[in-house]
PDB file of C-alpha atoms in Angstrom:
ATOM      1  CA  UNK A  66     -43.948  -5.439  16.158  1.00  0.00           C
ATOM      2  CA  UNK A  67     -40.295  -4.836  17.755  1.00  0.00           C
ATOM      3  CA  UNK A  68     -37.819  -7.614  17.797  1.00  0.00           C
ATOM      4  CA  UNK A  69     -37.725  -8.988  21.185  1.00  0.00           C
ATOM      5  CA  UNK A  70     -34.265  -8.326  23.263  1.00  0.00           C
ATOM      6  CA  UNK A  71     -32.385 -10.719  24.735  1.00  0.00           C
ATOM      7  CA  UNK A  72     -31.696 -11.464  28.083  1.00  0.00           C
ATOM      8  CA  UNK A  73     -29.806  -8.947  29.777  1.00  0.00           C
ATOM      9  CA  UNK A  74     -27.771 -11.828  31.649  1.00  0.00           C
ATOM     10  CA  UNK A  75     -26.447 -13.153  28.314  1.00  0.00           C
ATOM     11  CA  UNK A  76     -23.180 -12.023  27.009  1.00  0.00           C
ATOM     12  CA  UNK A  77     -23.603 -10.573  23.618  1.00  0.00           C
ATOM     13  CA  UNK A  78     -21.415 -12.841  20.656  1.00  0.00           C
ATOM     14  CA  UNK A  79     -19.112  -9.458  20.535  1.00  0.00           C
ATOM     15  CA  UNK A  80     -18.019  -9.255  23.857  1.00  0.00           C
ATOM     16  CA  UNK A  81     -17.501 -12.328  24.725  1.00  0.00           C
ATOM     17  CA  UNK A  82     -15.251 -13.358  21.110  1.00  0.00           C
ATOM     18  CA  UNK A  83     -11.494 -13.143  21.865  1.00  0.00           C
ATOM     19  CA  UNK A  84     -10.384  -9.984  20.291  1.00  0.00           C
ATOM     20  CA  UNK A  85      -8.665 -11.226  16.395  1.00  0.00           C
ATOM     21  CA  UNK A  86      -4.816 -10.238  16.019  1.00  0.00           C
ATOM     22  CA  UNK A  87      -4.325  -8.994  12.443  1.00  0.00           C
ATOM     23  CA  UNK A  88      -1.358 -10.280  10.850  1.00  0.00           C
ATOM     24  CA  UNK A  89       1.351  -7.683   9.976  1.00  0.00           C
ATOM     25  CA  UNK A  90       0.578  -7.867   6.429  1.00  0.00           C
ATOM     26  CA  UNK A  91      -3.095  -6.995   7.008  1.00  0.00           C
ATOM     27  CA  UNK A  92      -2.304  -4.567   9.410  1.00  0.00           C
ATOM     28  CA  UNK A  93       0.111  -2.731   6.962  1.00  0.00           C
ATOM     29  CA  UNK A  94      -2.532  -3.180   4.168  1.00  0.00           C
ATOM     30  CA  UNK A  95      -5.019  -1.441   6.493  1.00  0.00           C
ATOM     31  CA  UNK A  96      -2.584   1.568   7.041  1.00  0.00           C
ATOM     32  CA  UNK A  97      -1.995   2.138   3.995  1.00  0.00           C
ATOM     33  CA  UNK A  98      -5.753   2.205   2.777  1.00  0.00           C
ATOM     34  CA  UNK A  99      -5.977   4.995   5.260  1.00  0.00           C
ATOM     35  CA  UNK A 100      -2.926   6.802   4.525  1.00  0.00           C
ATOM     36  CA  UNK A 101      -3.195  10.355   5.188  1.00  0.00           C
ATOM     37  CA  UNK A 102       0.182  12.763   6.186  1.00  0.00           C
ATOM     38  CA  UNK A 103      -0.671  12.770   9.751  1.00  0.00           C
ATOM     39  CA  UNK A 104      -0.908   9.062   9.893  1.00  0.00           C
ATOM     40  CA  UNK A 105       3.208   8.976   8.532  1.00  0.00           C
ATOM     41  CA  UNK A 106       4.507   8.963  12.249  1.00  0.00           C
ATOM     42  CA  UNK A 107       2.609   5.852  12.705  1.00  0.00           C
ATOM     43  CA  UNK A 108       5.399   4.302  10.417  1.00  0.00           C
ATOM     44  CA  UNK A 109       7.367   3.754  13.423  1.00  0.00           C
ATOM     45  CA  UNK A 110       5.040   1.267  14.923  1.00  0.00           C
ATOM     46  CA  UNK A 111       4.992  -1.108  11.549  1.00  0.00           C
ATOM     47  CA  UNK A 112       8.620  -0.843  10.419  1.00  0.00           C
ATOM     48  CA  UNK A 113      11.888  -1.300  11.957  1.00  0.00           C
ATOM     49  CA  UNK A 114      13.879   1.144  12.226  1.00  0.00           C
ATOM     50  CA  UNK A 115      16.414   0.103  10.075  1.00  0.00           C
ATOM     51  CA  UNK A 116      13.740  -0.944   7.150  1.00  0.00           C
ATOM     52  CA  UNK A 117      14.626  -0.894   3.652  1.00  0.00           C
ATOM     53  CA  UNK A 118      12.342   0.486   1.063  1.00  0.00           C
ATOM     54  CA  UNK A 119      12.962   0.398  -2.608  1.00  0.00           C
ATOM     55  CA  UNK A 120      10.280   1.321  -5.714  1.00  0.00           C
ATOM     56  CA  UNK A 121      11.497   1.804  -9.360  1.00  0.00           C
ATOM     57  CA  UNK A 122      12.541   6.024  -7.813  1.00  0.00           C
ATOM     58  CA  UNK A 123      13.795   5.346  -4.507  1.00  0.00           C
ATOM     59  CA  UNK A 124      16.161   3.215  -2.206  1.00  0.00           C
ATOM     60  CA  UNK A 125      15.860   4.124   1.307  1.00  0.00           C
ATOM     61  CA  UNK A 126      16.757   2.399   4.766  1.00  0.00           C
ATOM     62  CA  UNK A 127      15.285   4.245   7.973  1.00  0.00           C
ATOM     63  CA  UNK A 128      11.743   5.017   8.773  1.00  0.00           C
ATOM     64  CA  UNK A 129      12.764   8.642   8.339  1.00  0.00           C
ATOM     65  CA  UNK A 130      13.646   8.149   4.468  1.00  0.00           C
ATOM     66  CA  UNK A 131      10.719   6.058   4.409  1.00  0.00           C
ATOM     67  CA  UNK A 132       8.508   8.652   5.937  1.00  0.00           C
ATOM     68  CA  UNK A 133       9.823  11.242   3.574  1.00  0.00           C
ATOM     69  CA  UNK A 134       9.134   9.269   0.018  1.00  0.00           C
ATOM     70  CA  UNK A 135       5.271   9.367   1.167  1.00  0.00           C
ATOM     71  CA  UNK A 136       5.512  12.804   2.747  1.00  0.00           C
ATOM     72  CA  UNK A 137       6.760  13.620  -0.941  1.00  0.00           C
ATOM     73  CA  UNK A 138       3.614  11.661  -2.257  1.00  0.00           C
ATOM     74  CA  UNK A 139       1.546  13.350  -0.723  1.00  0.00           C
ATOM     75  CA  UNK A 140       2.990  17.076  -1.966  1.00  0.00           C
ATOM     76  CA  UNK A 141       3.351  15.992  -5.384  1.00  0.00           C
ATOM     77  CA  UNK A 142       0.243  14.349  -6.101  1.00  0.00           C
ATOM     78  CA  UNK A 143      -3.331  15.127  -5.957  1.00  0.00           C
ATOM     79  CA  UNK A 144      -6.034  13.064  -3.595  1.00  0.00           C
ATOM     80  CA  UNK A 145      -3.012  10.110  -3.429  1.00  0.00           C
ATOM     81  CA  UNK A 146      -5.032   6.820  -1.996  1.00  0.00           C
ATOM     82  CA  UNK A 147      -4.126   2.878  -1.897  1.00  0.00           C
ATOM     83  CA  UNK A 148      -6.470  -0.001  -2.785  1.00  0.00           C
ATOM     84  CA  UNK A 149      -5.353  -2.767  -1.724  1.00  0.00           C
ATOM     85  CA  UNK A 150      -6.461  -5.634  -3.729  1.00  0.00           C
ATOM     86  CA  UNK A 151      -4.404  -9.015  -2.402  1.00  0.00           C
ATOM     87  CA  UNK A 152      -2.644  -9.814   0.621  1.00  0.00           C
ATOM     88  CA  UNK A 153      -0.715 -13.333   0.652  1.00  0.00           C
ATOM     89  CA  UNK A 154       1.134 -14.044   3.434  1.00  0.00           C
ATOM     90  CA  UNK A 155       3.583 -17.169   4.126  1.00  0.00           C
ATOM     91  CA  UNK A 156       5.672 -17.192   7.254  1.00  0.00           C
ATOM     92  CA  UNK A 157       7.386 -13.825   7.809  1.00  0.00           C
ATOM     93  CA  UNK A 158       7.194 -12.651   4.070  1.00  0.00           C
ATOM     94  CA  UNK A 159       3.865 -11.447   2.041  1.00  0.00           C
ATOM     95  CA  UNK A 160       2.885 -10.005  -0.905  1.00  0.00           C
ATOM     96  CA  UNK A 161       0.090  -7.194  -1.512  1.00  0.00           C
ATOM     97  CA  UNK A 162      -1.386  -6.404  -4.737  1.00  0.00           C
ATOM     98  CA  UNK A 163      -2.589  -2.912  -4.572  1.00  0.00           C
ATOM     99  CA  UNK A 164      -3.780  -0.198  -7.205  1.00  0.00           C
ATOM    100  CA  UNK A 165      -2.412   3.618  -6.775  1.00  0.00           C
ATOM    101  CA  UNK A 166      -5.170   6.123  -6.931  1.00  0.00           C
ATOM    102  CA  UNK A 167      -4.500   9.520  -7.664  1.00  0.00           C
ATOM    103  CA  UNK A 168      -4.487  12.360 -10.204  1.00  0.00           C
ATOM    104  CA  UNK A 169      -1.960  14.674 -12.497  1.00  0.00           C
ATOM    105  CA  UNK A 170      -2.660  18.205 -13.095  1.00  0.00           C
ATOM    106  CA  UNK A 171      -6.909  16.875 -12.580  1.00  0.00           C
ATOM    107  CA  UNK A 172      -6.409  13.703 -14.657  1.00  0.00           C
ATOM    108  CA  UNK A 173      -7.276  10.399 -12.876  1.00  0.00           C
ATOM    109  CA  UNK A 174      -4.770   7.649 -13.124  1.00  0.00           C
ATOM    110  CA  UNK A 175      -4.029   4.517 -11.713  1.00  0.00           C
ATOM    111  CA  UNK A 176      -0.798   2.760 -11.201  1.00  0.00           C
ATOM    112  CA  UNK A 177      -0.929  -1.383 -10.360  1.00  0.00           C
ATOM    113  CA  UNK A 178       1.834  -3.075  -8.770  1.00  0.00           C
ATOM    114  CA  UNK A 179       2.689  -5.669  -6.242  1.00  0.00           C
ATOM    115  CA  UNK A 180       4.598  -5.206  -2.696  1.00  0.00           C
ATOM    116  CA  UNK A 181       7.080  -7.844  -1.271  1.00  0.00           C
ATOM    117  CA  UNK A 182       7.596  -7.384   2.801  1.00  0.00           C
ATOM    118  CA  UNK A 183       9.470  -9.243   5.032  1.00  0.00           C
ATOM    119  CA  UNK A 184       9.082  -8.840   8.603  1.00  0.00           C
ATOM    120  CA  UNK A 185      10.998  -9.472  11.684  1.00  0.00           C
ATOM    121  CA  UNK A 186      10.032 -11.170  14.901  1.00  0.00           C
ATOM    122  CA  UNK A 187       8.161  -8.499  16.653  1.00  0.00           C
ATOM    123  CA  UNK A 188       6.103  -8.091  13.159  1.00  0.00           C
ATOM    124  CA  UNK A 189       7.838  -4.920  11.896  1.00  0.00           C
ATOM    125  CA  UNK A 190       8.488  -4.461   8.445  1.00  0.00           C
ATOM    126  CA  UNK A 191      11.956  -4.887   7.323  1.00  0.00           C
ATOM    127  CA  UNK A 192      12.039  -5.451   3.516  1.00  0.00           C
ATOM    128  CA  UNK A 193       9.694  -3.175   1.642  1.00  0.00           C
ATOM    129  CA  UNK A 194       9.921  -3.835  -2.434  1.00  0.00           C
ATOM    130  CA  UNK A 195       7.503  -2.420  -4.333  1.00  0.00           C
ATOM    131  CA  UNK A 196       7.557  -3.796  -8.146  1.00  0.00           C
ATOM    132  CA  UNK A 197       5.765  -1.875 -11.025  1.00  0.00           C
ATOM    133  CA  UNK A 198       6.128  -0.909 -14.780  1.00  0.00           C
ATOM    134  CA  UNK A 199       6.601   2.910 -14.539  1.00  0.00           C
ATOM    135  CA  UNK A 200       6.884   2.877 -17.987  1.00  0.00           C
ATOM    136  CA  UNK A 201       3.780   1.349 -18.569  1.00  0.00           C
ATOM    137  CA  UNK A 202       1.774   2.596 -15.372  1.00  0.00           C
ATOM    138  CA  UNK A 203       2.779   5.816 -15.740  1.00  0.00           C
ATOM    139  CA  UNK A 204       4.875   7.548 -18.264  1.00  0.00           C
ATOM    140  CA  UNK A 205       2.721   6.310 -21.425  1.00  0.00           C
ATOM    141  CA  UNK A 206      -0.323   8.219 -19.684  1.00  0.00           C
ATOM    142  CA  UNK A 207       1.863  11.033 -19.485  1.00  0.00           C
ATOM    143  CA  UNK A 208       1.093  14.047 -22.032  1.00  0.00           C
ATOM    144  CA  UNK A 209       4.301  14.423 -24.776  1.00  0.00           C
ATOM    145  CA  UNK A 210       6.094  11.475 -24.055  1.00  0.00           C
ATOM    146  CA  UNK A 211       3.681   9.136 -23.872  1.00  0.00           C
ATOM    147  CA  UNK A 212       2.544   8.607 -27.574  1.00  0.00           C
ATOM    148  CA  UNK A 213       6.312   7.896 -28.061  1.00  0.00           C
ATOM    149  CA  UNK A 214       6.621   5.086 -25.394  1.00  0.00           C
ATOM    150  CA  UNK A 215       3.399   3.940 -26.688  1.00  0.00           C
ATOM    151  CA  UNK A 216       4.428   3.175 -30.301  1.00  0.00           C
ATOM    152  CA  UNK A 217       7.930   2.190 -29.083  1.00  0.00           C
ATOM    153  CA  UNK A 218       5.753  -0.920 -27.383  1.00  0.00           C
ATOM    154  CA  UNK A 219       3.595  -1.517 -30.242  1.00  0.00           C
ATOM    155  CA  UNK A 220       6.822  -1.928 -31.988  1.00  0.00           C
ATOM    156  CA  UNK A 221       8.522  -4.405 -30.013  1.00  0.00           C
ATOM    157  CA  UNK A 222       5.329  -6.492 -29.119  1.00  0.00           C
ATOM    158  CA  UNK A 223       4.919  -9.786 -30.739  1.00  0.00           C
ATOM    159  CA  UNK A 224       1.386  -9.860 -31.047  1.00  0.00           C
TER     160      UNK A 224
END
């Protein structure tokens, strides 16, 4: 037995629902889920030009600098990808929580961090702040001097 269709004079739900705006924050946290390096001219479109970007490596301003730290990203490491994990927005700032997926010489690693934006009236990106631990997320999974940093915490912990 087939379901029975409906009437052809009915709109369906879909095309009749007002098309949903995505907020900036979700629309960023969509682009960078599918990051690749021919989606980095699309930068133009979510940040202002003048946009500041700063990560414990870099402190850029420009959509060009910007542009080039993930251009970098992408040379550097292997299968790079984003997961974004929370998105809080209040008025023109948000914050996303997002992991780092990608791997070292074949070894899978993760970085976690959290992303502070700002945006302006026209819903372009003009603070970008990403805070991590690079020690942490990434040098004490590194080979050689990670044991070291490793310890080091151990040390100074108070548990």
């Amino acid at each position: 037995m087939t379901d029975p269709k409906p009437p052809e004079h009915l709109p369906s739900s879909a095309a009749s629902a007002e098309p949903v705006r995505q907020s900036p924050a979700r629309r960023l946290a969509r682009f960078y889920e599918t990051l690749t390096p021919a989606a980095l001219p699309g930068l133009d479109q979510l940040y202002a030009p003048d946009a500041r970007f700063k990560d414990p490596f870099n402190e850029v301003a420009g959509t060009a600098a910007i542009g080039r730290i993930f251009a970098h990203m992408f040379a550097t490491a292997e299968a790079p990808r984003f997961e974004v994990t929370d998105c809080i927005e209040q008025g023109e700032q948000a914050m996303l929580g997002w992991a780092f997926h990608f791997a070292l010489r074949g070894r899978p690693l993760v970085v976690r961090g959290v992303t502070h934006l700002r945006f302006d009236a026209d819903g372009r990106v003009v603070l970008h702040r990403d805070y991590w631990d690079a020690a942490e997320e990434l040098y004490e999974k590194l080979p050689l001097i990670g044991a070291p940093l490793r310890w080091l915490r151990r040390r100074m912990s108070a548990g």
